[in-house]
Coordinates of C-alpha atoms in Angstrom, one line a residue:
X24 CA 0.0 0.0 0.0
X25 CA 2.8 2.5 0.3
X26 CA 3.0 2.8 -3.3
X27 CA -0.3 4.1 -3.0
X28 CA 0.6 7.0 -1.3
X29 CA 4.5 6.6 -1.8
X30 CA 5.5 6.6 1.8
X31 CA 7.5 4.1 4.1
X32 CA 4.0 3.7 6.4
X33 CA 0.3 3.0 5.4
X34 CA -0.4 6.6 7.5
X35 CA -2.3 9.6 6.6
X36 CA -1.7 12.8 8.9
X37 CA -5.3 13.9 9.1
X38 CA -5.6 17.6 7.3
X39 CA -6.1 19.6 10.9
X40 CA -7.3 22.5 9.0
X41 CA -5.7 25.9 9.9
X42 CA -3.6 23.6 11.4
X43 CA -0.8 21.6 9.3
X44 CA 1.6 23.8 8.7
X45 CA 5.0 23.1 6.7
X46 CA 6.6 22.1 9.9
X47 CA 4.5 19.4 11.3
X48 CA 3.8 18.1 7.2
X49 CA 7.4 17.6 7.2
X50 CA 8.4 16.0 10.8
X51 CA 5.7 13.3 9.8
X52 CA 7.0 12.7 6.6
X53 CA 10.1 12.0 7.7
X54 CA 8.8 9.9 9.9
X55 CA 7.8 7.7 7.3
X56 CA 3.7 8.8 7.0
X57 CA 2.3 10.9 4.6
X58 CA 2.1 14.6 5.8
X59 CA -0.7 16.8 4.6
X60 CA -1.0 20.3 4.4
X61 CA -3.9 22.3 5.4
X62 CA -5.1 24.8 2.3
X63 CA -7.7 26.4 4.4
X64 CA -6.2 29.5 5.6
X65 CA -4.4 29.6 2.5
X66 CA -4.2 31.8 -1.2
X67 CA -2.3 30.8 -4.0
X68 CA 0.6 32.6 -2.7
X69 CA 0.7 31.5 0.7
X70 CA 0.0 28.1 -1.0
X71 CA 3.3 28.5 -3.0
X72 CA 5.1 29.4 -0.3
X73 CA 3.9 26.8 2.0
X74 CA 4.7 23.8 -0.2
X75 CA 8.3 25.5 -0.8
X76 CA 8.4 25.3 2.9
X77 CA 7.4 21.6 3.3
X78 CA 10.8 20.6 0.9
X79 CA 13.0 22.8 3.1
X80 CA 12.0 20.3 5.8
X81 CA 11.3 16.8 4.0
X82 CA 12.5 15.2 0.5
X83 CA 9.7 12.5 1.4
X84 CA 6.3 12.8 -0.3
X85 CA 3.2 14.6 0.8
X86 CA -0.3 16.1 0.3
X87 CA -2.2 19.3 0.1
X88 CA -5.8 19.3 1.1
X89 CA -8.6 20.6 -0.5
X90 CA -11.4 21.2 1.7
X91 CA -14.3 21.7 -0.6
X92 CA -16.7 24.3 0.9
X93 CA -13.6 26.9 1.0
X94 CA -14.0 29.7 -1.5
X95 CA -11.3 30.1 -3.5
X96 CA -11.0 25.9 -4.5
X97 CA -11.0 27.5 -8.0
X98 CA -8.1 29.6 -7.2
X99 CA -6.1 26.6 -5.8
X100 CA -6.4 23.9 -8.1
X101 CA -4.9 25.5 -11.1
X102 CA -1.4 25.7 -9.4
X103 CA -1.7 22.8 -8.0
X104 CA -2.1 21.3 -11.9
X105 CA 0.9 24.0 -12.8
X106 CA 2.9 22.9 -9.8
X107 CA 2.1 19.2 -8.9
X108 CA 2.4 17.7 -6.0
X109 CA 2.4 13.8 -4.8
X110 CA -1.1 13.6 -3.1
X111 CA -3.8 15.2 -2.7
X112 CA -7.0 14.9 -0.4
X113 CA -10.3 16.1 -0.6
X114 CA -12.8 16.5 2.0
X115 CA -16.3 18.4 2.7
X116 CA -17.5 18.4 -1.3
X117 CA -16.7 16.5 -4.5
X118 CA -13.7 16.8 -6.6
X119 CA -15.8 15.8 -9.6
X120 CA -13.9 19.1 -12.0
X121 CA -10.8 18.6 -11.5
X122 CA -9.9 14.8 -10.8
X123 CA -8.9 13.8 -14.3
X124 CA -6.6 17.1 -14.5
X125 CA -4.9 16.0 -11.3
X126 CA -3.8 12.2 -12.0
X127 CA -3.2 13.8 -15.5
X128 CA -0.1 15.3 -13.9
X129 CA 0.8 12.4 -11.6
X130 CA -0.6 13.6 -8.9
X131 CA -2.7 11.0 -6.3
X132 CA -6.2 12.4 -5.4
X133 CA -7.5 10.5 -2.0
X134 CA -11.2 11.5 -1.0
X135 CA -12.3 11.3 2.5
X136 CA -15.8 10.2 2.8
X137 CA -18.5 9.8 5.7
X138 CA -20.8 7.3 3.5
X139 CA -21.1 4.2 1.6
X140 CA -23.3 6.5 -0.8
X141 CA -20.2 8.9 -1.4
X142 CA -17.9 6.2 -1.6
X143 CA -19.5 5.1 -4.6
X144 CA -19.7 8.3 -6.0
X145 CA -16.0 8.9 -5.7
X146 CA -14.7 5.5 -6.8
X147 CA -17.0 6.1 -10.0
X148 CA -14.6 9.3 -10.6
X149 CA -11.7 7.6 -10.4
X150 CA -10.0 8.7 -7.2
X151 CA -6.7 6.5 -6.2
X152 CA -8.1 5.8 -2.5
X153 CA -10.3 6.2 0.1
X154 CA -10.5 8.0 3.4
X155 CA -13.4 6.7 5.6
X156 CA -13.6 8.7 8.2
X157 CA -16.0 8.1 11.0
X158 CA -17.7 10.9 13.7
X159 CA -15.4 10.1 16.2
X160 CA -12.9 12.1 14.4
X161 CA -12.2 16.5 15.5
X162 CA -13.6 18.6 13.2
X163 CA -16.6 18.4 10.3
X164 CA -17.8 15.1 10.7
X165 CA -20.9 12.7 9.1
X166 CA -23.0 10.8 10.9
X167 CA -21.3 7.5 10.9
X168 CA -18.9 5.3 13.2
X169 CA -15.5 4.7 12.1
X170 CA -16.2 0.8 13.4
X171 CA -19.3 0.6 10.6
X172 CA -18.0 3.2 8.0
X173 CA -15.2 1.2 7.2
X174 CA -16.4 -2.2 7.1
X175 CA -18.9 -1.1 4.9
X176 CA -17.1 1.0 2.6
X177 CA -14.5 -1.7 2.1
X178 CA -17.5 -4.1 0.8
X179 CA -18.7 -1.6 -1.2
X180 CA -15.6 -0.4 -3.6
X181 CA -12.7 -1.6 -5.0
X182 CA -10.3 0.7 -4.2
X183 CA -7.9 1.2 -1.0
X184 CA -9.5 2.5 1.8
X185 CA -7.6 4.2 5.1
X186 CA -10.0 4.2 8.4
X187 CA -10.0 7.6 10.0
X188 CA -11.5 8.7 13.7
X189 CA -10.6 7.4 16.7
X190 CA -7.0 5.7 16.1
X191 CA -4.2 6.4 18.1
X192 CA -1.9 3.7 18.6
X193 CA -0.8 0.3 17.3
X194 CA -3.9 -1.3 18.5
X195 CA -6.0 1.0 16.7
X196 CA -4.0 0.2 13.1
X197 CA -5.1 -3.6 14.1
X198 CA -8.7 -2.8 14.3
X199 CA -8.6 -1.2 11.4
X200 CA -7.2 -3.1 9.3
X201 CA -9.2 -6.2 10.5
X202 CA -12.0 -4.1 9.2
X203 CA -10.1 -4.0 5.8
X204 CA -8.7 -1.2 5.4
X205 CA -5.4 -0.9 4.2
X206 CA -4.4 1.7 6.7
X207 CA -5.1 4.6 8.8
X208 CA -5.5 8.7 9.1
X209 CA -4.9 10.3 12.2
X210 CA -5.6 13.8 13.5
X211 CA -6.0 14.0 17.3
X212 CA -2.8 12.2 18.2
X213 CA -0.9 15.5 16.0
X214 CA -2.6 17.7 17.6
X215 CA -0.3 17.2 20.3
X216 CA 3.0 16.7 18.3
X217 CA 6.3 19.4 19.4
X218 CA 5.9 20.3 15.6
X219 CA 2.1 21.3 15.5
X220 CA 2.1 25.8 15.3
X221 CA -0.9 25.5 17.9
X222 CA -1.0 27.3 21.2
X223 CA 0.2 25.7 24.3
X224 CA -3.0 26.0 25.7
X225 CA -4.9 24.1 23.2
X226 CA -2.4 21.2 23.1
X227 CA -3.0 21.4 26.9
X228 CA -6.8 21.5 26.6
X229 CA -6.1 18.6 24.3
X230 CA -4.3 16.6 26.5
X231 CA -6.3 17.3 29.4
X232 CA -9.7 15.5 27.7
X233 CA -11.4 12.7 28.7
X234 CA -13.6 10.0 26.9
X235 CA -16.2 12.2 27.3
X236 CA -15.0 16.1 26.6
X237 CA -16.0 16.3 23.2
X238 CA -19.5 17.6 21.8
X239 CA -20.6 18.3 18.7
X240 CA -21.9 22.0 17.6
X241 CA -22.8 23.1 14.2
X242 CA -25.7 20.4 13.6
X243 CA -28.6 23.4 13.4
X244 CA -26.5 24.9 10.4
X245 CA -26.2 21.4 8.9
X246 CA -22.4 21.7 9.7
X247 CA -21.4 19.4 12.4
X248 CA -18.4 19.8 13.9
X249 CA -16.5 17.8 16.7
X250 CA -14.8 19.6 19.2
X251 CA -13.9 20.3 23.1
X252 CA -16.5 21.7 25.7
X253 CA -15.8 24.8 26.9
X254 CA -17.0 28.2 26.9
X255 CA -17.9 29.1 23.6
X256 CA -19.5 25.5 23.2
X257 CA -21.9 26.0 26.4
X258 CA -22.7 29.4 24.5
X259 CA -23.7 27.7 21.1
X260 CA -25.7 25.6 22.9
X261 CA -27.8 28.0 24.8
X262 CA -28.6 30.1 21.9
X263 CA -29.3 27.1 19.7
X264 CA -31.7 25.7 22.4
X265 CA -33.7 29.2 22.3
X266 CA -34.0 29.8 18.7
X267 CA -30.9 31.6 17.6
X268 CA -30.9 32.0 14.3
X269 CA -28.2 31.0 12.0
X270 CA -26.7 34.0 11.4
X271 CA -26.5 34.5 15.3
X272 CA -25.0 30.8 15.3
X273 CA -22.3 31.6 12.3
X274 CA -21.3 34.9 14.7
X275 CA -20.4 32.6 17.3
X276 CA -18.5 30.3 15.9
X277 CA -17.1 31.7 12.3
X278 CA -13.3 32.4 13.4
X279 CA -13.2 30.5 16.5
X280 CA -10.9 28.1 15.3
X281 CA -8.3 30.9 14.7
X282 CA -8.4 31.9 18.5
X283 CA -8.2 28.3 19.6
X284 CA -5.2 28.1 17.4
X285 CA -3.5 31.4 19.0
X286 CA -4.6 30.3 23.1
X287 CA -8.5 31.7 23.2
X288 CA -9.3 28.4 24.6
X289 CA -12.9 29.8 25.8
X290 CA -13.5 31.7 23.2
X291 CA -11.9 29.6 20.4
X292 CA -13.5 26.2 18.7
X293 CA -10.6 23.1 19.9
X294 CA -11.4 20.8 17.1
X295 CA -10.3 17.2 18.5
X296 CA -11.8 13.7 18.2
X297 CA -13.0 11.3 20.9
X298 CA -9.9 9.4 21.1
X299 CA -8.2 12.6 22.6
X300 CA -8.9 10.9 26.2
X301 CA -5.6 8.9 25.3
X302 CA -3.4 11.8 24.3
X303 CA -1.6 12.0 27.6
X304 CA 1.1 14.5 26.5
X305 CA 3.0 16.2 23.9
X306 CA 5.6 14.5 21.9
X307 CA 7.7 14.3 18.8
X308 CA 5.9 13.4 15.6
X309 CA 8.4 10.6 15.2
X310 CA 7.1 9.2 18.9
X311 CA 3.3 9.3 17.8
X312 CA 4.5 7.3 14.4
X313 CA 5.9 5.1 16.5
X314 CA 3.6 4.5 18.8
X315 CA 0.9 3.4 15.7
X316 CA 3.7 1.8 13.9
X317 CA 6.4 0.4 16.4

């Protein structure tokens, strides 16, 4: 399966939008997984300079993600055709226009999915692999647990599919592949990696969670999104119990995920997964590799 994604270890870094910067895409890379790159607080030239950024770090391959519902996905694609790069994934849409233009160039395109439904849809465009990624995971999520996605979604297509939400360690990789997948994405566990450009006080917040710290706001807007209770989250849920409407909804969380990323841990959105109840520190990205791969 590594020649799938060209890497030493059947391991996706998980996008962490705003997140994965060039240093964090490179430490896991090196590491032998496939670093991604977040596009999401990105232009085309912050884009450019990002990926220049990743080969100062790492001659190993990586991946740029697209997350669909940004704006400027028109903007970003071209260069990426202009300037290819090994992988890249997709999330939160359909990569229908621009599939055939990206494997025209070499390039791997990956999609992550939350249904059988969508699987289907994305193996009949001729994507290279699957990402089934179950609501356990941080961040936008579907409706679906990793344990059933990927069973499912492995029946369903014939193509290579990676099991996201909830994996941490080695035991994790076991599960999943013994639910046919061929290997894994992870986000939480990087959330608390030396390398990750997040404040202090979100990896702490991070590390601090139990089983049971996350919640999930957003669902009113039809944009569910996993992350850490606090504050802001006790807010959203308030207002959305009286009636807010969306536009009050959007003001309270549209931008949170920058503060959370620069310490406004009560005012700020801490994406994070489920499994976050086992981060029990920070450590190297080569140490989290290791712990899923050892």
């Amino acid at each position: 399966m590594t020649t799938i994604l060209g890497t030493r270890l059947p391991l996706i870094q998980g996008a962490l939008a705003g997140i994965s910067q060039a240093c964090l895409v490179g430490a896991v890379a090196n590491a032998g997984g496939l670093g991604v790159l977040t596009t999401s607080d990105k232009n085309v030239s912050s884009l450019a300079k990002a990926i220049d950024g990743v080969h100062t770090y790492t001659d190993e391959p990586f991946a740029v993600n697209l997350m669909l519902q940004q704006d400027n996905i028109a903007e970003l694609v071209p260069y990426l055709i202009d300037h290819p790069v090994p992988v890249v994934t997709t999330s939160a849409g359909t990569p229908k226009r621009f599939v055939k233009e990206l494997r025209a160039v070499g390039t791997k395109v990956i999609a992550v999915i939350p249904s059988v439904k969508v699987a289907k849809k994305m193996a009949a465009l001729g994507v290279d692999a699957l990402v089934a990624e179950g609501m356990e995971s941080g961040g936008h999520i579907g409706t679906q647990t990793t344990m059933s996605l990927v069973r499912q979604v492995t029946a369903a297509v014939d193509l290579p599919v990676f099991a996201a939400g909830g994996i941490i360690d080695a035991a994790g990789v076991k599960a999943a592949q013994a639910l046919g997948a061929v290997g894994v994405q992870v986000g939480t566990a990087f959330l608390a990696a030396h390398e990750t450009p997040i404040s202090a006080a979100y990896k702490a917040a991070v590390v601090a969670a139990t089983d049971t710290s996350t919640v999930v706001t957003g669902r009113a807007l039809g944009d569910a999104v996993r992350c850490l209770k606090n504050p802001l989250t006790d807010q959203y849920f308030v207002a959305e119990s009286l009636g807010a409407s969306n536009i009050e909804l959007h003001a309270l969380l549209d931008g949170s995920l920058a503060k959370a990323i620069a310490g406004d841990v009560a005012h700020g959105t801490l994406m994070a997964g489920q499994i976050a109840g086992m981060v029990n520190g920070t450590a190297p990205a080569q140490t989290i590799v290791d712990r899923l791969f050892p």
